[in-house]
mmCIF file of C-alpha atoms in Angstrom:
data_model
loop_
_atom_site.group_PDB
_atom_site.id
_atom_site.type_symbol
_atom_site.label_atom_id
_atom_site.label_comp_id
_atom_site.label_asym_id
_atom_site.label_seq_id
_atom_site.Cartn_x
_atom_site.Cartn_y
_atom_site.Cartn_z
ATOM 1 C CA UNK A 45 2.388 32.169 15.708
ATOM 2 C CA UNK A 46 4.957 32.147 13.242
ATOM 3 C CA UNK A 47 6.161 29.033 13.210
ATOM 4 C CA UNK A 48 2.653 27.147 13.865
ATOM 5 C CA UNK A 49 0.060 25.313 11.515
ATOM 6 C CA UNK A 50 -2.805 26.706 12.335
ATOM 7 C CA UNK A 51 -3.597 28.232 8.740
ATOM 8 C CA UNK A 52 -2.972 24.448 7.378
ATOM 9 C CA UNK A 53 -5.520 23.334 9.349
ATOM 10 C CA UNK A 54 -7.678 26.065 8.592
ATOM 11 C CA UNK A 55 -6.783 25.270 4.697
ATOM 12 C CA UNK A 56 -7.616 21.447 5.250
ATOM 13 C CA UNK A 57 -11.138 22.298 7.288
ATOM 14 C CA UNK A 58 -11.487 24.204 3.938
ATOM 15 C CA UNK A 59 -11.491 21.521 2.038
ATOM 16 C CA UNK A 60 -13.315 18.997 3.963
ATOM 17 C CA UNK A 61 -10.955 17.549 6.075
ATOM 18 C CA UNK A 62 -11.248 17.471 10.273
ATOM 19 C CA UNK A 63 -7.567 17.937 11.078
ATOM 20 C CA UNK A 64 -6.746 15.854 14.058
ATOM 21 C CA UNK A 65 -2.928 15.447 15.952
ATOM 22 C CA UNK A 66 -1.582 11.764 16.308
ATOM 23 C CA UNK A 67 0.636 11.674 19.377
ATOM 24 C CA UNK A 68 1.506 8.631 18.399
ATOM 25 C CA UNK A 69 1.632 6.114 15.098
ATOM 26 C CA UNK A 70 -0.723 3.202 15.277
ATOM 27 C CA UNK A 71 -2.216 1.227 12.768
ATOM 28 C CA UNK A 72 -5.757 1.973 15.268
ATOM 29 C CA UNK A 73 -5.345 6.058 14.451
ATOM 30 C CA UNK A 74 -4.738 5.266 10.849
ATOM 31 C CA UNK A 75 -7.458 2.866 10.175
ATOM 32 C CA UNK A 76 -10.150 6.185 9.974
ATOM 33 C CA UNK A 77 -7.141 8.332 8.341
ATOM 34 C CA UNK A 78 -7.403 9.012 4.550
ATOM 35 C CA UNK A 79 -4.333 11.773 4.527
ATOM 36 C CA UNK A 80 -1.193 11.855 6.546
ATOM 37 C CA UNK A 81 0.675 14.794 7.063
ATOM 38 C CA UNK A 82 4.308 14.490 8.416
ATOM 39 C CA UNK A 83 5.849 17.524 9.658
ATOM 40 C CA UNK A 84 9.500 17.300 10.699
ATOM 41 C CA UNK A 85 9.171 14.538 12.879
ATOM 42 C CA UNK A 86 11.653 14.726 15.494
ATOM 43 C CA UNK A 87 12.745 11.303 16.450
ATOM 44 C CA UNK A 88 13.281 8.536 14.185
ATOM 45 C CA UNK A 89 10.043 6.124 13.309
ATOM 46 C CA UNK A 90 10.049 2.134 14.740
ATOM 47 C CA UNK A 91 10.085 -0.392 12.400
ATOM 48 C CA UNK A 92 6.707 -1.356 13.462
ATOM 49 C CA UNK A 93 5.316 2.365 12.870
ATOM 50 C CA UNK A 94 7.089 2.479 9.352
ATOM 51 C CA UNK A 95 5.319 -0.161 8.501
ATOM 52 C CA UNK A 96 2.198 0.416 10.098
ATOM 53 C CA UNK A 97 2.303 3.596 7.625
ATOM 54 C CA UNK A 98 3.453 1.855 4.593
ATOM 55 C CA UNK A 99 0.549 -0.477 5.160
ATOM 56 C CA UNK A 100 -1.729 2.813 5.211
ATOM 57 C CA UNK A 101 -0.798 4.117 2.003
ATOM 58 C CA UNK A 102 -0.421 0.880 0.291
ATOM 59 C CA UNK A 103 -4.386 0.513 1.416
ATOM 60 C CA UNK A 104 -4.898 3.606 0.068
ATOM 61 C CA UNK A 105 -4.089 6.509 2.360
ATOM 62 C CA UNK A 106 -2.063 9.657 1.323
ATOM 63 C CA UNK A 107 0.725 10.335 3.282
ATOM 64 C CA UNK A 108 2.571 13.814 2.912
ATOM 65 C CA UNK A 109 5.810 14.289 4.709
ATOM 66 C CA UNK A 110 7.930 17.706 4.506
ATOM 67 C CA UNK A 111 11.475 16.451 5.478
ATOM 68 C CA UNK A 112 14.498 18.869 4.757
ATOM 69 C CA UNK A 113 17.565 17.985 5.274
ATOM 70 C CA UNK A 114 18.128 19.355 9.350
ATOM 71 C CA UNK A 115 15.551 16.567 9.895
ATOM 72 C CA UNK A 116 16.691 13.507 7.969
ATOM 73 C CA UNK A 117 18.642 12.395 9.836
ATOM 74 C CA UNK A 118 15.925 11.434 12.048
ATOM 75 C CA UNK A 119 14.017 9.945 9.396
ATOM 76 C CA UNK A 120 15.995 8.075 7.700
ATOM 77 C CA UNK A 121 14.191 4.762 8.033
ATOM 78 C CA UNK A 122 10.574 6.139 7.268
ATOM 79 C CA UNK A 123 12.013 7.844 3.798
ATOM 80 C CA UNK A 124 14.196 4.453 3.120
ATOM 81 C CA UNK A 125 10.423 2.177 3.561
ATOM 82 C CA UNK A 126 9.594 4.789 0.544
ATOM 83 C CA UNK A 127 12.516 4.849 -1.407
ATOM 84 C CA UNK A 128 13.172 8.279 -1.468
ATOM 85 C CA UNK A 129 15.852 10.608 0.682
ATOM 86 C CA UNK A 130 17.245 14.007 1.715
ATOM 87 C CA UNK A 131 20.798 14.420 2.180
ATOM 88 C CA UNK A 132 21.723 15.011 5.265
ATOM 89 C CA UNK A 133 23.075 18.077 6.817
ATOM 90 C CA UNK A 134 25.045 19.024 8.827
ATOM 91 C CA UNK A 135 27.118 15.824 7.655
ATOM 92 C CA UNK A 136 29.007 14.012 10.123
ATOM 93 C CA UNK A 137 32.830 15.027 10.715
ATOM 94 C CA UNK A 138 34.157 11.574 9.878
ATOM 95 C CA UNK A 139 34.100 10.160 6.748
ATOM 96 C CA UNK A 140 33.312 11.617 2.893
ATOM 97 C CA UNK A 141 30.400 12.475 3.039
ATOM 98 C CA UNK A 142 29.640 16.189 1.085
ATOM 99 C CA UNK A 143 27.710 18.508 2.517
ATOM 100 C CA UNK A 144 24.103 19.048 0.675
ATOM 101 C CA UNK A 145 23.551 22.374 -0.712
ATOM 102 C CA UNK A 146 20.142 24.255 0.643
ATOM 103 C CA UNK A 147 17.714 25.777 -1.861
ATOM 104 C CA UNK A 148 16.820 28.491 0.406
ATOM 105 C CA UNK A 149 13.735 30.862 0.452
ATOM 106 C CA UNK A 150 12.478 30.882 -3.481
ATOM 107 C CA UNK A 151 9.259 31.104 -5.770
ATOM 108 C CA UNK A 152 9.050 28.035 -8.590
ATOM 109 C CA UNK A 153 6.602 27.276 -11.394
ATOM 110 C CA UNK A 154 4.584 23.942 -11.228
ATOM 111 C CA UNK A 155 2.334 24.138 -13.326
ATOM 112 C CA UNK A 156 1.745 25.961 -16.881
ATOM 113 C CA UNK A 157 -1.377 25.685 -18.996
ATOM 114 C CA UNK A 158 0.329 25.570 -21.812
ATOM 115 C CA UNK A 159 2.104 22.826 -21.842
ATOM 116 C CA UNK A 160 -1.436 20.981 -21.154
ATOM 117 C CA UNK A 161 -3.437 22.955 -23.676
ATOM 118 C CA UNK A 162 -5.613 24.626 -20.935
ATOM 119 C CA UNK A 163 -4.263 28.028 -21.717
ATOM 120 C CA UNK A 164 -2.251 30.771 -20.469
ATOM 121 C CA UNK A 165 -2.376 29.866 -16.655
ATOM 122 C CA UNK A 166 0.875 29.415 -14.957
ATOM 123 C CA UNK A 167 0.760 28.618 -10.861
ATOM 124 C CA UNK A 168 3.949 28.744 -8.219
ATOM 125 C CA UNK A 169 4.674 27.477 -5.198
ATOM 126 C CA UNK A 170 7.048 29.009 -2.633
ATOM 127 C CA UNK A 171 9.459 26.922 -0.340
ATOM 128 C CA UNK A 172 10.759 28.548 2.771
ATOM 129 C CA UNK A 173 14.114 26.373 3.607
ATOM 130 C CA UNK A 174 14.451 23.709 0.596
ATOM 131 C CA UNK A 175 16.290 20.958 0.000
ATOM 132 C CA UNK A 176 16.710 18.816 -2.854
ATOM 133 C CA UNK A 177 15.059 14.935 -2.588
ATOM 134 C CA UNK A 178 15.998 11.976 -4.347
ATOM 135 C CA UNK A 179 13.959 8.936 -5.825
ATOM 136 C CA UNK A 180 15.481 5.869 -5.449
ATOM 137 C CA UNK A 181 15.110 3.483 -8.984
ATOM 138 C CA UNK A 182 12.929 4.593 -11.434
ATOM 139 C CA UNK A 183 9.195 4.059 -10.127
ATOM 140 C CA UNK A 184 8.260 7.651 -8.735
ATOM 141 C CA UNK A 185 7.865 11.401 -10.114
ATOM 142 C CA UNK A 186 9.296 14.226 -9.417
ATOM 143 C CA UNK A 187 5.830 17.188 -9.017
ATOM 144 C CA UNK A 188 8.557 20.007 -8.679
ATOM 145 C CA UNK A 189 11.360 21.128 -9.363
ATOM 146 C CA UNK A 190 13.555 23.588 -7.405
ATOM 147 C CA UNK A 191 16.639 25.256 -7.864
ATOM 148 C CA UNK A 192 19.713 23.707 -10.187
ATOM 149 C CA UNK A 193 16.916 21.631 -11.507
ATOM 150 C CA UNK A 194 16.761 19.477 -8.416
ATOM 151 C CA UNK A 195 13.438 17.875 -7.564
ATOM 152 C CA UNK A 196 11.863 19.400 -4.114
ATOM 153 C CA UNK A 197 8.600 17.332 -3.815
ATOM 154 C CA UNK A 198 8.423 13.976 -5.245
ATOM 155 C CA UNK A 199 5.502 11.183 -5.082
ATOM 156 C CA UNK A 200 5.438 7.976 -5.398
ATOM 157 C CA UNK A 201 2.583 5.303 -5.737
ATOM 158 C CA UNK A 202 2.375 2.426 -3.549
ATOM 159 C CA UNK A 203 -0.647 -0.372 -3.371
ATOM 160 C CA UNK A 204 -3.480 1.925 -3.534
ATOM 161 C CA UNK A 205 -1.627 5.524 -1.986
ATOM 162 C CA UNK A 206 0.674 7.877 -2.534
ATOM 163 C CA UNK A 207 3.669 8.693 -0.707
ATOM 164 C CA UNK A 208 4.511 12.376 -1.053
ATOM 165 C CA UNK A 209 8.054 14.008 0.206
ATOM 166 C CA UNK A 210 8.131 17.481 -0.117
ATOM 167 C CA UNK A 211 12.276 18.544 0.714
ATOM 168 C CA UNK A 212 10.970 21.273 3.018
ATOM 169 C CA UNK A 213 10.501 20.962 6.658
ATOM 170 C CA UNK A 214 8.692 24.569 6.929
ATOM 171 C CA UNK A 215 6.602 24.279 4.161
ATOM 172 C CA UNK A 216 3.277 24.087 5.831
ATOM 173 C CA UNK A 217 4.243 26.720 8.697
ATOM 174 C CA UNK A 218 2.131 29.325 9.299
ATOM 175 C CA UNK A 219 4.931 31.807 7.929
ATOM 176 C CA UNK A 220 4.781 30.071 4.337
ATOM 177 C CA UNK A 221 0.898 29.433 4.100
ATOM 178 C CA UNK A 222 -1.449 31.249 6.118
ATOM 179 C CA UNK A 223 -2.442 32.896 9.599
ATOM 180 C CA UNK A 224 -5.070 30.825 11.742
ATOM 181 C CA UNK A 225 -7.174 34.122 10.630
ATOM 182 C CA UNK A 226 -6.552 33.228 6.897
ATOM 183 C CA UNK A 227 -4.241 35.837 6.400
ATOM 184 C CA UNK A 228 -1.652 35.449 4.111
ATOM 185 C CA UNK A 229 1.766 35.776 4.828
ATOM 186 C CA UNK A 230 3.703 37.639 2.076
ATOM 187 C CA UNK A 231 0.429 39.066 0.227
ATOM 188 C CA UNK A 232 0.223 35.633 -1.394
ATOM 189 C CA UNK A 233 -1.985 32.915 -1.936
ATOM 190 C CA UNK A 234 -0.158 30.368 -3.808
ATOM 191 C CA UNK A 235 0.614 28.439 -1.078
ATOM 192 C CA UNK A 236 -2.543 27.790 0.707
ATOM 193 C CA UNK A 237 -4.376 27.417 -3.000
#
């Protein structure tokens, strides 16, 4: 369907990976993990799971989450263990707090060949519902920007890992990668490459 993952599993089997589900976060199901992926999770992480996954990257895992801003809320502890964040939206009725503004549907650069003197090759990604991200202090980088200028996936290294936040919490639906078929969806490629 539309809103399923089948083509990112598909793309991972691709590349070598056996895709499994984790019902549940437990430093048992991590211990044979070397990649993480992090879809919109729902309800907010324990303590004990945060740090059960900090503990996997900082060994040396790879943990991806795509987290817009309809679903920080929820994560707000997991993304504050990393020292990163989405604003929030909608914001709450009391209080200051602005409102975020969305990226929306759009097509960026993140990569050109020049500017590594490996030629003429330039490569895009497209984001289906983005939001800007934050890093907290100074140790992280920003992989891509978005719109205003605004980083949209960020990374930062911890121990031996990586934690990756990509401001996006469709990004790896079937509707912005690929059909369980490998079919793309828009005519392009980018994505799943």
């Amino acid at each position: 369907g539309y809103d399923g993952i089948d083509g990112l599993a598909l793309n991972l089997m691709r590349n070598g990976y056996l895709p499994l589900t984790m019902p549940e976060v437990s430093a048992e199901r991590l211990s044979g993990a070397d990649l993480v992926i992090l879809i919109a999770p729902a309800r907010s992480f324990s303590a004990k799971e945060c740090r059960e996954l900090e503990e996997f990257v900082r060994g040396g895992g790879v943990l991806i989450s795509m987290i817009g801003a309809e679903d920080a809320a929820a994560n707000h502890r997991l993304l504050d263990e990393f020292g990163v964040s989405v604003a929030v939206s909608p914001v709450p009725t009391c209080g200051d707090a602005r409102e975020p503004e969305p990226m929306g549907r759009f097509r960026t650069l993140y990569f050109d060949g020049n500017l590594y003197g490996v030629g003429d090759y330039q490569t895009g990604v497209t984001f289906h519902n983005g939001w800007p991200v934050t890093i907290d202090g100074a140790s992280g980088e920003v992989l891509v920007y978005g719109m205003r200028d605004e980083p949209i996936v960020v990374q930062r290294v911890v121990g031996q890992g990586s934690f990756v936040l990509i401001g996006d919490s469709d990004f790896a639906l079937n509707k912005n990668l690929e059909y369980v078929g490998g079919e793309t969806f828009g005519g392009k490629q980018e994505n799943a490459n």
